PDB file of C-alpha atoms and ligand atoms in Angstrom:
ATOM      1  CA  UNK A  30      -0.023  19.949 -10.242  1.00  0.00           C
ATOM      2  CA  UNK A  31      -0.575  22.839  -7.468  1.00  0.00           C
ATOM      3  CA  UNK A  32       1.677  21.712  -4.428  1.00  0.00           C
ATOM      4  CA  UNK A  33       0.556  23.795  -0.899  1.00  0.00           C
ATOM      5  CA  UNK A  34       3.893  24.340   0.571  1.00  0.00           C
ATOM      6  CA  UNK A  35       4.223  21.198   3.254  1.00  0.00           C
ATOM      7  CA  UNK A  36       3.434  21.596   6.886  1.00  0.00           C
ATOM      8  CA  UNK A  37       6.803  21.357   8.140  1.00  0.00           C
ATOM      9  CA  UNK A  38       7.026  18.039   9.838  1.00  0.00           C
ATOM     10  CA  UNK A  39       8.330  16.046   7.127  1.00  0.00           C
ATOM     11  CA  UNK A  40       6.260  13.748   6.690  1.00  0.00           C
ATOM     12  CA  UNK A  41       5.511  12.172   3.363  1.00  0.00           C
ATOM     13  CA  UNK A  42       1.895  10.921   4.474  1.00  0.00           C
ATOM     14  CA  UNK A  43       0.407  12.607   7.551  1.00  0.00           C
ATOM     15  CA  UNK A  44      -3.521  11.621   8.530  1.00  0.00           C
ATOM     16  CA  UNK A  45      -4.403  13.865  11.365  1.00  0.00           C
ATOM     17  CA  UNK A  46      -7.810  13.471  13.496  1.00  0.00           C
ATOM     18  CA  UNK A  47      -8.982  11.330  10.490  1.00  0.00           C
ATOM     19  CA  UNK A  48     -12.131   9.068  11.181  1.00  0.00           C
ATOM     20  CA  UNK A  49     -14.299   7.278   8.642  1.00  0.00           C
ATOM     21  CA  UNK A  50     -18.066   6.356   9.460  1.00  0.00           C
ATOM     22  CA  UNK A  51     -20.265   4.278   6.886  1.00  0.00           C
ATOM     23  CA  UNK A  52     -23.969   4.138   6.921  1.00  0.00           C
ATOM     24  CA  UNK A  53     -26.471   6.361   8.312  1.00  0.00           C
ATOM     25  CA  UNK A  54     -27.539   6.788  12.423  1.00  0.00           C
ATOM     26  CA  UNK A  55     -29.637   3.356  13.056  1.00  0.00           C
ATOM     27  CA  UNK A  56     -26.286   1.822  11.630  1.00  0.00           C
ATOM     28  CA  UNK A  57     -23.512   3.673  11.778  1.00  0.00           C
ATOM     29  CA  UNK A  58     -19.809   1.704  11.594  1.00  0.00           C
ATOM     30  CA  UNK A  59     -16.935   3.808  12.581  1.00  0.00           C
ATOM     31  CA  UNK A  60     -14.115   2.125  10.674  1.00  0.00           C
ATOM     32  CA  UNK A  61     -11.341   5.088  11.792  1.00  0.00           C
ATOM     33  CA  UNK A  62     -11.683   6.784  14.837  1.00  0.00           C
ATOM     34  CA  UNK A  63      -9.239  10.531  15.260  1.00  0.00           C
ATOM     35  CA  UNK A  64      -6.411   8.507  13.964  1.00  0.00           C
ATOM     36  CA  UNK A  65      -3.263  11.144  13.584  1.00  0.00           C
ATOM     37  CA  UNK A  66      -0.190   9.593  12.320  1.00  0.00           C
ATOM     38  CA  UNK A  67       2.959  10.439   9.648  1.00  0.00           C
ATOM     39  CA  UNK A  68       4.863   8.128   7.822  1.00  0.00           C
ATOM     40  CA  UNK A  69       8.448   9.845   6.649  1.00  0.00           C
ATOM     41  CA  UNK A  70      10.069   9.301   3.539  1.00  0.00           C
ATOM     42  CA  UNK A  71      12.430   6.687   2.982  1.00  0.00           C
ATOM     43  CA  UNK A  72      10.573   4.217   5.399  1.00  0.00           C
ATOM     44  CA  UNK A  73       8.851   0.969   5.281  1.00  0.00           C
ATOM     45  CA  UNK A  74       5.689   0.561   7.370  1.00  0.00           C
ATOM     46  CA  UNK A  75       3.353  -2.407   7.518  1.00  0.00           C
ATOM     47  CA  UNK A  76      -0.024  -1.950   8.922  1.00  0.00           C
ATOM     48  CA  UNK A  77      -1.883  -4.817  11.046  1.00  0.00           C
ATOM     49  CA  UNK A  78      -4.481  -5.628  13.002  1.00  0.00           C
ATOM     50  CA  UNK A  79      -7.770  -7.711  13.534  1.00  0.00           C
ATOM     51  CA  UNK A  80     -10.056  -8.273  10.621  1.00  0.00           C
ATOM     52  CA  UNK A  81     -12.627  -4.903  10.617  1.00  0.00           C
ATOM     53  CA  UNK A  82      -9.687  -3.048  12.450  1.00  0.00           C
ATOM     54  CA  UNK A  83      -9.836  -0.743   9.798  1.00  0.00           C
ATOM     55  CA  UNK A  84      -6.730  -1.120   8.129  1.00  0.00           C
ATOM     56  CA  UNK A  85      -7.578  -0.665   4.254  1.00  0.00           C
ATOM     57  CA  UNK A  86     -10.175   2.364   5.456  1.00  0.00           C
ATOM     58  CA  UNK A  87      -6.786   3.321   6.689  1.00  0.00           C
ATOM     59  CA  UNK A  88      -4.852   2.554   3.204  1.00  0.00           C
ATOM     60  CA  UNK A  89      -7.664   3.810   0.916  1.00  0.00           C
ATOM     61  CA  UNK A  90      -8.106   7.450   2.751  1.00  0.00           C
ATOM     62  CA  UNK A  91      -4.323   8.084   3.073  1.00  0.00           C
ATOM     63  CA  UNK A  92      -3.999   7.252  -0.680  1.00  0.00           C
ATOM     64  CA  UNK A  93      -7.201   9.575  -1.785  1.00  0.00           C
ATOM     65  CA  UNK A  94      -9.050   6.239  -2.628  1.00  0.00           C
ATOM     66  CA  UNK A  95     -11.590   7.346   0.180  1.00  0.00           C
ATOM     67  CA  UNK A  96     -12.674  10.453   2.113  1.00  0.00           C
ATOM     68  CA  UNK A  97     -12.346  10.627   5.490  1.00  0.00           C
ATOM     69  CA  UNK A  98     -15.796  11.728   7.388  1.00  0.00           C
ATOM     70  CA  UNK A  99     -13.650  14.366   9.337  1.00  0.00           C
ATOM     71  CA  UNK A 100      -9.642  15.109   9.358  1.00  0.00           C
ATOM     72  CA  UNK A 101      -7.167  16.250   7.017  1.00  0.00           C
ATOM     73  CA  UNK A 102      -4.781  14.250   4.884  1.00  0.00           C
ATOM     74  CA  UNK A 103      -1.400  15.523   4.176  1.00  0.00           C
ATOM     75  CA  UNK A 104       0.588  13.361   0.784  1.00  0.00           C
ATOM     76  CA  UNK A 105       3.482  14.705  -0.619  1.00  0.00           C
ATOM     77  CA  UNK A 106       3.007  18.411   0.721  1.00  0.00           C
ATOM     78  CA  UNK A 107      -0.475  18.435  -1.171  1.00  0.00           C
ATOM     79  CA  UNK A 108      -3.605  18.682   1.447  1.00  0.00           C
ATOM     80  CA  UNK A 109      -6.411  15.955  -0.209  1.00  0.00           C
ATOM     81  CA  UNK A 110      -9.152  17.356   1.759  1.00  0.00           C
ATOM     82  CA  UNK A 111     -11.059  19.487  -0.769  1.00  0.00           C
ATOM     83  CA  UNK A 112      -9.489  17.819  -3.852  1.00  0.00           C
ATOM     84  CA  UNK A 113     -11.940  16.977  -6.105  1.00  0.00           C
ATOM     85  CA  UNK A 114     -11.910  13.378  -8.494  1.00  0.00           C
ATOM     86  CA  UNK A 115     -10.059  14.688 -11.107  1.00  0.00           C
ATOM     87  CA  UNK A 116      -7.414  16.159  -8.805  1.00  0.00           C
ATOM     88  CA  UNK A 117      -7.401  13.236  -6.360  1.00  0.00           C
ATOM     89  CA  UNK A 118      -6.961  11.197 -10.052  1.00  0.00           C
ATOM     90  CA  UNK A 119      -4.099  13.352 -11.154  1.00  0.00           C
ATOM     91  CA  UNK A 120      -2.530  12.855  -7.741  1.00  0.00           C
ATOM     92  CA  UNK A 121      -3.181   9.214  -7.548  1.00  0.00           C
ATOM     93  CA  UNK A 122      -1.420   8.716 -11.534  1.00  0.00           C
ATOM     94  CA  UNK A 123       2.047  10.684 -10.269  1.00  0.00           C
ATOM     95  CA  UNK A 124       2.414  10.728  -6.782  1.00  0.00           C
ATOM     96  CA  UNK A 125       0.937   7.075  -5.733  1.00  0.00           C
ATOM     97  CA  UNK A 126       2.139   4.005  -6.833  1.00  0.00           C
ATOM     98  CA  UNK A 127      -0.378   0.970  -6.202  1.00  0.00           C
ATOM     99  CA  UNK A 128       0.397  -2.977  -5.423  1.00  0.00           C
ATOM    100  CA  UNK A 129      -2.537  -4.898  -4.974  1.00  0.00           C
ATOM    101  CA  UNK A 130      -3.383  -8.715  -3.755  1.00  0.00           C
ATOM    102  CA  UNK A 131      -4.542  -9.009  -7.322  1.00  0.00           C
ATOM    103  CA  UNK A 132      -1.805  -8.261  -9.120  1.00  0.00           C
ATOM    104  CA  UNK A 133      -4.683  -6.313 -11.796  1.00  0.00           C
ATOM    105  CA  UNK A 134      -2.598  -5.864 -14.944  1.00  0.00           C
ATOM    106  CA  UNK A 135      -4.024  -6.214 -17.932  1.00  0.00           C
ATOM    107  CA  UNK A 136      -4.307  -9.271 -19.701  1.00  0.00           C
ATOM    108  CA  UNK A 137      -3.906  -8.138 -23.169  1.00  0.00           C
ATOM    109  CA  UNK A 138      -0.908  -5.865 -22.621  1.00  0.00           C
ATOM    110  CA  UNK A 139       2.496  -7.149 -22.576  1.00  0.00           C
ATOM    111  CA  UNK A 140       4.334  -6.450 -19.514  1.00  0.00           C
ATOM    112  CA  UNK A 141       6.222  -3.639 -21.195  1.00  0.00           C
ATOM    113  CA  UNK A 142       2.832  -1.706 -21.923  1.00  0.00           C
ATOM    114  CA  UNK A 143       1.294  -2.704 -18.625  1.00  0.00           C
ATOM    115  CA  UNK A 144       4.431  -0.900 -17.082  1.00  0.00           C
ATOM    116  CA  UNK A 145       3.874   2.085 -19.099  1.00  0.00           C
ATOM    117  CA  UNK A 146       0.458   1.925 -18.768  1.00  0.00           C
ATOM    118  CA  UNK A 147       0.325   4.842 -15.717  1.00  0.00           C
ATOM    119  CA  UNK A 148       2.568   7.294 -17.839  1.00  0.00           C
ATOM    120  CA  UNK A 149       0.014   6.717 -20.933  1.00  0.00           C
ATOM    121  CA  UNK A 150      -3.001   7.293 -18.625  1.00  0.00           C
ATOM    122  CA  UNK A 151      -1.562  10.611 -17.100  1.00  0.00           C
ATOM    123  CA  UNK A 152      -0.491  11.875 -20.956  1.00  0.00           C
ATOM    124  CA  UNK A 153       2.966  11.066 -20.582  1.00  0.00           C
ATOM    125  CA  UNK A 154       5.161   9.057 -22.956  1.00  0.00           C
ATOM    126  CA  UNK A 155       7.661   7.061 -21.136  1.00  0.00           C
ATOM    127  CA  UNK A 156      11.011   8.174 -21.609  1.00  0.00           C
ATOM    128  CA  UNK A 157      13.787   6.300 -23.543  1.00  0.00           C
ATOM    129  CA  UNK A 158      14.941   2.967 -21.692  1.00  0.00           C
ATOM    130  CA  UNK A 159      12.502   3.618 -18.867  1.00  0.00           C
ATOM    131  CA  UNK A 160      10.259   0.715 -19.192  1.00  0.00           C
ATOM    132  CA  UNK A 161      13.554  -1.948 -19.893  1.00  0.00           C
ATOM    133  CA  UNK A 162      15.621  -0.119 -17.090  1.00  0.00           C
ATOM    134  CA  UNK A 163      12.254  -0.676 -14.307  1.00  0.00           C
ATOM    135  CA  UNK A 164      11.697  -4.109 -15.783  1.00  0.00           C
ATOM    136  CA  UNK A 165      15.570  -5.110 -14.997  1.00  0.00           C
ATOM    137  CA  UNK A 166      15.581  -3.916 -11.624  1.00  0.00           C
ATOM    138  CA  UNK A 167      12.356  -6.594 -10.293  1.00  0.00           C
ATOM    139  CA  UNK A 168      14.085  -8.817 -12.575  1.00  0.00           C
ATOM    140  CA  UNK A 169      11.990  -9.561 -15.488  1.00  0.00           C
ATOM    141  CA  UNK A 170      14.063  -7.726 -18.136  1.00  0.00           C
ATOM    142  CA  UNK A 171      13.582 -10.771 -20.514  1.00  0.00           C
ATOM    143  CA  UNK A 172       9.993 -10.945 -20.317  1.00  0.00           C
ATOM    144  CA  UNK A 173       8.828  -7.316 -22.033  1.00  0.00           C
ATOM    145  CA  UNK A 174       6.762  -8.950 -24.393  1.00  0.00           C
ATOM    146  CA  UNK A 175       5.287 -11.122 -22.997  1.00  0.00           C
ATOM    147  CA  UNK A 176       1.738 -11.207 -21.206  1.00  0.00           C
ATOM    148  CA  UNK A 177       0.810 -11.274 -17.767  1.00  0.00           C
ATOM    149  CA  UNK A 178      -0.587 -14.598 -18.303  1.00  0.00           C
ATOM    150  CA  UNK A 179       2.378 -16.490 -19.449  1.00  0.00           C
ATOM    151  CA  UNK A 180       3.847 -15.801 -16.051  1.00  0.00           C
ATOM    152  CA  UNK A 181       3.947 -17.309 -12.860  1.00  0.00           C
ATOM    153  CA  UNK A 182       2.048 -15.418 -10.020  1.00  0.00           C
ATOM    154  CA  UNK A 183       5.511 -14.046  -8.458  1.00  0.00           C
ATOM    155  CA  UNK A 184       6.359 -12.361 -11.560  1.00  0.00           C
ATOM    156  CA  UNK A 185       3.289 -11.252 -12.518  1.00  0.00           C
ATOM    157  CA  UNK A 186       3.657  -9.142  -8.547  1.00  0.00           C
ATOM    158  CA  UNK A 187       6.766  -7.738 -10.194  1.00  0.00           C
ATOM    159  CA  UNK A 188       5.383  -6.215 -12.936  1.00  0.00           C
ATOM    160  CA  UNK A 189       3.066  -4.274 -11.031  1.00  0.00           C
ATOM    161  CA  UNK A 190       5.957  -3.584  -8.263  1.00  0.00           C
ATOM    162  CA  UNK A 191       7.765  -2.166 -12.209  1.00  0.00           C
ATOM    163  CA  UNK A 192       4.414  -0.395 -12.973  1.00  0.00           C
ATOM    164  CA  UNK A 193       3.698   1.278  -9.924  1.00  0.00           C
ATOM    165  CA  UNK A 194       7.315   2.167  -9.977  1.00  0.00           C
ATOM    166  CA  UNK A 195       7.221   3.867 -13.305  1.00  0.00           C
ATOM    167  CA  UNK A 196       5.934   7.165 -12.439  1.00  0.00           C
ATOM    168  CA  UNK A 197       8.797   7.389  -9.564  1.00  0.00           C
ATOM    169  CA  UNK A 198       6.184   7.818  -6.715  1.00  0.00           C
ATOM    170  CA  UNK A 199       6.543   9.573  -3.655  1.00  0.00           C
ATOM    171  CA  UNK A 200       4.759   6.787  -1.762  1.00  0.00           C
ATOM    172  CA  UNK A 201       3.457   3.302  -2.682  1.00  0.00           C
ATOM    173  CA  UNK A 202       0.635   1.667  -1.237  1.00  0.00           C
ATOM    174  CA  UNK A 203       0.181  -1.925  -1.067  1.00  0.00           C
ATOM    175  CA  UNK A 204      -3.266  -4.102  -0.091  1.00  0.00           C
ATOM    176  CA  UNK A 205      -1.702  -7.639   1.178  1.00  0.00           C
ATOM    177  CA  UNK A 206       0.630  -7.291  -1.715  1.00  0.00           C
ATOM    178  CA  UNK A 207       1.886 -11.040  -0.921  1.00  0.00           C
ATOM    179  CA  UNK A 208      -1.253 -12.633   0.517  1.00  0.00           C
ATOM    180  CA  UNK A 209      -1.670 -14.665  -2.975  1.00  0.00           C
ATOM    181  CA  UNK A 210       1.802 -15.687  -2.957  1.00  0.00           C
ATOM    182  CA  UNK A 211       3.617 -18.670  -1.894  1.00  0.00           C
ATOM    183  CA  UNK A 212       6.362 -18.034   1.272  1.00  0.00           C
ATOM    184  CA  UNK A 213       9.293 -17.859  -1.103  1.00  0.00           C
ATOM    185  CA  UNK A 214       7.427 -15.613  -4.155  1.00  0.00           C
ATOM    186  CA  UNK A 215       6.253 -13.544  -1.114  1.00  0.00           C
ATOM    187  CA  UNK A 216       9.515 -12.496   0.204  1.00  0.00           C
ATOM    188  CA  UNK A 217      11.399 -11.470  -3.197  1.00  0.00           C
ATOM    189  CA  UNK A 218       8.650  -9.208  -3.352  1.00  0.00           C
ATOM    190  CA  UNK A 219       8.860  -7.907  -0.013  1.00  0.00           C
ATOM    191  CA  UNK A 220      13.027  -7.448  -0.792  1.00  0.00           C
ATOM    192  CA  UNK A 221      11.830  -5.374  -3.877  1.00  0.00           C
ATOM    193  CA  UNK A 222       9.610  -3.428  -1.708  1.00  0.00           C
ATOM    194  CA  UNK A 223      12.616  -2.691   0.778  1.00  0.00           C
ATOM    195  CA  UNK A 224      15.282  -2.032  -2.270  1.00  0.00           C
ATOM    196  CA  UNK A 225      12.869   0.646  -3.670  1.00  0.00           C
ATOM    197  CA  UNK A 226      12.368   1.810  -0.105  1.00  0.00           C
ATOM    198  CA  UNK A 227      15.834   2.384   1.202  1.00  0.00           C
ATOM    199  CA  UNK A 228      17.884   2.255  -2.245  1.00  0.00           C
ATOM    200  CA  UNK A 229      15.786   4.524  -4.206  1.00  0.00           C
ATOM    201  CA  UNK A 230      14.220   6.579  -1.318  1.00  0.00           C
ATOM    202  CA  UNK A 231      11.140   6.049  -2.006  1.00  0.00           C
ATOM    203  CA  UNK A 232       7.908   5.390   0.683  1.00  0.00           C
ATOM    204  CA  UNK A 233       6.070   2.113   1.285  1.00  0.00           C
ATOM    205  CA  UNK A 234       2.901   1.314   3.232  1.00  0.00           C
ATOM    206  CA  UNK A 235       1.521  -2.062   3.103  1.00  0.00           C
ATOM    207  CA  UNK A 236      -1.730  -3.521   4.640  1.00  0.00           C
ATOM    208  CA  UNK A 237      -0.350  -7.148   5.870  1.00  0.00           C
ATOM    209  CA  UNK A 238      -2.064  -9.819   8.276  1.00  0.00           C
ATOM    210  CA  UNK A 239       1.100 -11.906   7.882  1.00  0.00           C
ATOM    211  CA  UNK A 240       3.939 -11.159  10.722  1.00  0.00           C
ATOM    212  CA  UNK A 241       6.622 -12.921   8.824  1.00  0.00           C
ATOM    213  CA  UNK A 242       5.758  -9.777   5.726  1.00  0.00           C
ATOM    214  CA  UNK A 243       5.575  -7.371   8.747  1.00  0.00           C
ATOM    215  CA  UNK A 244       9.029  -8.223   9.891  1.00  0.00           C
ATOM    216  CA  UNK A 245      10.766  -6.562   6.467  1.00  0.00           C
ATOM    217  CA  UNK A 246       9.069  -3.169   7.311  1.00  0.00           C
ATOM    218  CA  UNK A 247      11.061  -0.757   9.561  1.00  0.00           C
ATOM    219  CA  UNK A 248       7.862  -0.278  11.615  1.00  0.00           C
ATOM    220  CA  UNK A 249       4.818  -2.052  12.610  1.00  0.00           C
ATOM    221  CA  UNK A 250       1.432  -0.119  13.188  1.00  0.00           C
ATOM    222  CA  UNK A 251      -1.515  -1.973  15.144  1.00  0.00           C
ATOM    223  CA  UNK A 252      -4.604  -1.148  14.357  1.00  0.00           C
ATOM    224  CA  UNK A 253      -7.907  -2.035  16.935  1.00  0.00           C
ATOM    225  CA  UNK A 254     -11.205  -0.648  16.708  1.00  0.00           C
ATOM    226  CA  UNK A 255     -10.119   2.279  14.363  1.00  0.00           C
ATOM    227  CA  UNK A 256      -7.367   3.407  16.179  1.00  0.00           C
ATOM    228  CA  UNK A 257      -3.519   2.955  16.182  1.00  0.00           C
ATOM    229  CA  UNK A 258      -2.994   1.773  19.435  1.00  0.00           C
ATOM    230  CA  UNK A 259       0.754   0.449  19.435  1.00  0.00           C
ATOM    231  CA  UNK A 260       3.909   0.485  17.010  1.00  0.00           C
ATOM    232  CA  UNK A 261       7.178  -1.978  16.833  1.00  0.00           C
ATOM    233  CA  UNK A 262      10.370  -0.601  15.166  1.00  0.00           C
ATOM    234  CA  UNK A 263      12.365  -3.113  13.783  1.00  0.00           C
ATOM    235  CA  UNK A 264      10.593  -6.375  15.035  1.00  0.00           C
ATOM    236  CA  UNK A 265      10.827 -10.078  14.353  1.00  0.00           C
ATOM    237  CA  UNK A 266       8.282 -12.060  13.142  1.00  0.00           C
ATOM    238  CA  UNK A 267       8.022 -13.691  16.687  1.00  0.00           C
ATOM    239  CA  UNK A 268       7.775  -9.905  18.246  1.00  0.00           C
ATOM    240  CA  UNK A 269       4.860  -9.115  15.769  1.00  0.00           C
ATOM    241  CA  UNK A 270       2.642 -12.096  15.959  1.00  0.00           C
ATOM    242  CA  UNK A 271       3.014 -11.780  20.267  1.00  0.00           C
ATOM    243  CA  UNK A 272       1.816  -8.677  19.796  1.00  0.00           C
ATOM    244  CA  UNK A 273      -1.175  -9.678  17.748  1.00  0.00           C
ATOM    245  CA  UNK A 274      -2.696 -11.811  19.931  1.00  0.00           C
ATOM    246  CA  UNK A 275      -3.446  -9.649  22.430  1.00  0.00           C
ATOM    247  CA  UNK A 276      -5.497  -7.510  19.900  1.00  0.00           C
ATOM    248  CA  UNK A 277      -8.792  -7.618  19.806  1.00  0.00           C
ATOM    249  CA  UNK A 278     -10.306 -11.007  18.218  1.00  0.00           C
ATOM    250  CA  UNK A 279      -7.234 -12.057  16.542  1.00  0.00           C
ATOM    251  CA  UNK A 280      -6.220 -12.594  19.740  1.00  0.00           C
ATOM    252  CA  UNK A 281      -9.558 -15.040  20.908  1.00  0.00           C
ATOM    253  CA  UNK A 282      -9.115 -16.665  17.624  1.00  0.00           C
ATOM    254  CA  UNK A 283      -5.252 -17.762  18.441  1.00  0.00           C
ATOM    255  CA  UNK A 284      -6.551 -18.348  22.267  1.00  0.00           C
ATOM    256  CA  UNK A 285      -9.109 -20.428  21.025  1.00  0.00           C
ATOM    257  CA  UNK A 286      -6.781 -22.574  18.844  1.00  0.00           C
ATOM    258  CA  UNK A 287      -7.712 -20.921  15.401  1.00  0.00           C
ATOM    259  CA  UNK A 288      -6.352 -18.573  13.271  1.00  0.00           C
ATOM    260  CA  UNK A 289      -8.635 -19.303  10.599  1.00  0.00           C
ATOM    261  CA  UNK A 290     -10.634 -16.354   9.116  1.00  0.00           C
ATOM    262  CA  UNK A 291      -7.797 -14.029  10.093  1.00  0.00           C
ATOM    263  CA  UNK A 292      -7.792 -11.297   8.113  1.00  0.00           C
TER     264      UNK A 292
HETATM  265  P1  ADP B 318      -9.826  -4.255   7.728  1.00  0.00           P
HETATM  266  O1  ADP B 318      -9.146  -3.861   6.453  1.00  0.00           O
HETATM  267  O2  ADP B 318      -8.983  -4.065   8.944  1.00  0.00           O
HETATM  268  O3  ADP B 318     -10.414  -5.630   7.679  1.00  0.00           O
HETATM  269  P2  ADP B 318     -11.817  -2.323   6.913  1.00  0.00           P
HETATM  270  O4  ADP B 318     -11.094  -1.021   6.818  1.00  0.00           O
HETATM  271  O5  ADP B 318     -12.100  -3.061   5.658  1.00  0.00           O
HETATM  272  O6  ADP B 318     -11.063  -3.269   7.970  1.00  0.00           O
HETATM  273  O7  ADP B 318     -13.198  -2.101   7.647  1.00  0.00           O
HETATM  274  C1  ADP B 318     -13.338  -1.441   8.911  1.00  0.00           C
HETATM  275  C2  ADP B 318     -14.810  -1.443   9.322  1.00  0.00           C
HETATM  276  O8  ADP B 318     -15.573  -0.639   8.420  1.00  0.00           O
HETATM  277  C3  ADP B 318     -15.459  -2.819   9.292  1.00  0.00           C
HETATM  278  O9  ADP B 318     -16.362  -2.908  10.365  1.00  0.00           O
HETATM  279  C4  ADP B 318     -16.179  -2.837   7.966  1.00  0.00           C
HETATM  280  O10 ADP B 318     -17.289  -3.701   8.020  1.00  0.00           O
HETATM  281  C5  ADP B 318     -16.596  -1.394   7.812  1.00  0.00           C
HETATM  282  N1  ADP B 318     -16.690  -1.001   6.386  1.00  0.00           N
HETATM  283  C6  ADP B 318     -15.667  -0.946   5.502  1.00  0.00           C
HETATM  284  N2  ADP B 318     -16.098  -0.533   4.287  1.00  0.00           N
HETATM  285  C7  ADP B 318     -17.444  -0.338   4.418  1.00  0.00           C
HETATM  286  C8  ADP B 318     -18.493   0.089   3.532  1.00  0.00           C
HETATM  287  N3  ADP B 318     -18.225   0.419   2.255  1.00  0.00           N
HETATM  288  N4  ADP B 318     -19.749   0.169   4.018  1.00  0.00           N
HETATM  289  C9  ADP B 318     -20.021  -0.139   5.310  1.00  0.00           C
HETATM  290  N5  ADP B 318     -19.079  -0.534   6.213  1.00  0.00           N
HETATM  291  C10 ADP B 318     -17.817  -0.642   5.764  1.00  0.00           C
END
C-alpha cells in the first residue's frame, strides 16, 4: 500500500478536529465534536465514558470503520481522509487488528483457519508455523482444530486476540472486548492485550465501560458529549470509576443508586 510520509509527531493514531454528525438539520446528533487526540505506539489506552458519549463513533472513525463529517485521521503514517472502500479495506486487513464483544469467528472454521482467515482475505498465505506460533502465545496451541464452538467463551476471545494478531498490526482496536466475559476470563484477556502491547510493541485501543478493564491500560480517556474532556495515566480501578461519576449521566445513575443501563 501507498504510505504518505507521517506527520512527524509520532503518533500511531492521530484524530485531529474530527466530529461526526448523523441525520439531517430537524435532527441532527453530533456524536464527536473537534476531538484532536494521538495515541503512540507501544501504548495501551482504554476509552470511557457515559452511554451516547460517543466512544465507538470514536473507535469506528479512528479505525476507517466510519467517516468523520469533518477532520483528518492519521493511522500508521497513512491519512484515511480521501481513502476510498477498497483502500480503507486494504488498510483495515494489514494495518488493523479487530477484537470485538462478539468474539465473530466463524463457526465452521477451525481455530487454525479462523486465525488465518485475515491473511487469506488480503491474498496472503500464512507463513510456515505462523498460525501454531500465534495460537501458543494466547495459549490455545492444542486446540487448532478444533471449532469455535467447542470452546468456552474465554478461549473463543483468544482466538480472535490470535487472529487479529496474525497480520502483525500496527494498532488493534477492541469494542468491550471483555464485556461478555466472566471477571476471571476477562482479565487473561486483558493480560494478552498488555503482553502484545508492551512485549511485542504493538498498539491497543479498547472501548470499555468497566473501570476494573480500564485499570490494565496505561491511560484512560473520558469521553462526554463528544469530546475528550479528561485523561488518567496509570490509574486504579478506584481512580477510574471516581472519575466516572462525575460524568455526565453515569454519574446521576451512580447518584441515584443505579448503575444499571450503563453503557
Ligand atoms: P457510545 O459508544 O459512547 O455509547 P456512540 O458513539 O454509539 O456512543 O453514539 C454517540 C451518539 O451518536 C449517540 O447519541 C448515538 O445515538 C448517536 N449515533 C450513533 N450512531 C448513530 C447512527 N448510525 N445514526 C444516528 N445516530 C447515531
Amino acid at each position: 500500500m501507498n504510505t504518505a510520509p507521517t506527520n512527524g509527531t509520532g503518533d500511531v493514531v492521530r484524530l485531529t478536529g474530527v466530529s461526526r454528525t448523523y441525520g439531517g438539520e430537524r435532527n441532527r446528533v453530533t456524536a464527536l465534536d473537534n476531538v484532536s487526540i494521538g495515541f503512540s505506539p507501544g501504548t495501551f489506552t482504554a476509552v470511557m465514558g457515559p452511554s451516547g458519549s460517543g466512544k465507538t463513533t470514536l473507535l469506528q472513525c479512528a479505525a476507517g470503520l466510519d467517516r468523520p463529517t469533518a477532520g483528518s485521521v492519521l493511522l500508521d503514517g497513512q491519512e484515511l481522509t480521501g481513502l476510498d472502500e477498497k483502500q480503507l479495506t486494504m488498510l483495515r486487513r494489514e494495518r488493523i487488528g479487530f477484537v470485538f464483544q462478539a468474539f465473530n469467528l466463524l463457526p465452521a472454521l477451525t481455530v487454525a483457519d479462523n486465525v488465518a482467515l485475515p491473511l487469506r482475505l488480503a491474498g496472503r498465505k500464512p507463513a510456515p508455523g505462523s498460525v501454531e506460533r500465534v495460537l501458543e502465545r494466547v495459549g490455545l496451541g492444542p486446540r487448532a482444530i478444533h471449532r469455535p464452538g467447542e470452546l468456552s467463551g474465554g478461549q473463543q476471545q483468544r482466538v480472535a486476540i490470535a487472529r487479529a494478531l496474525i497480520t502483525e498490526p500496527a494498532v488493534i482496536f477492541g469494542d468491550e472486548p471483555t464485556g461478555a466475559l466472566d471477571t476471571r476470563t476477562a482479565l487473561e484477556i486483558l493480560r494478552l492485550l498488555r503482553e502484545s502491547v508492551h512485549e511485542a510493541g504493538r498498539t491497543a485501543i479498547i472501548v470499555t465501560h468497566d473501570p476494573v478493564a480500564a485499570s490494565h491500560a496505561d491511560r484512560v480517556v473520558f469521553l462526554a458529549d463528544g469530546q475528550v474532556v479528561d485523561e488518567l495515566h496509570g490509574a486504579s480501578a478506584d481512580a477510574i470509576a471516581e472519575r466516572m461519576t462525575h460524568l455526565g449521566a453515569w454519574g446521576d445513575q451512580v447518584v441515584s443508586g443505579s448503575r444499571e443501563g450503563v453503557h
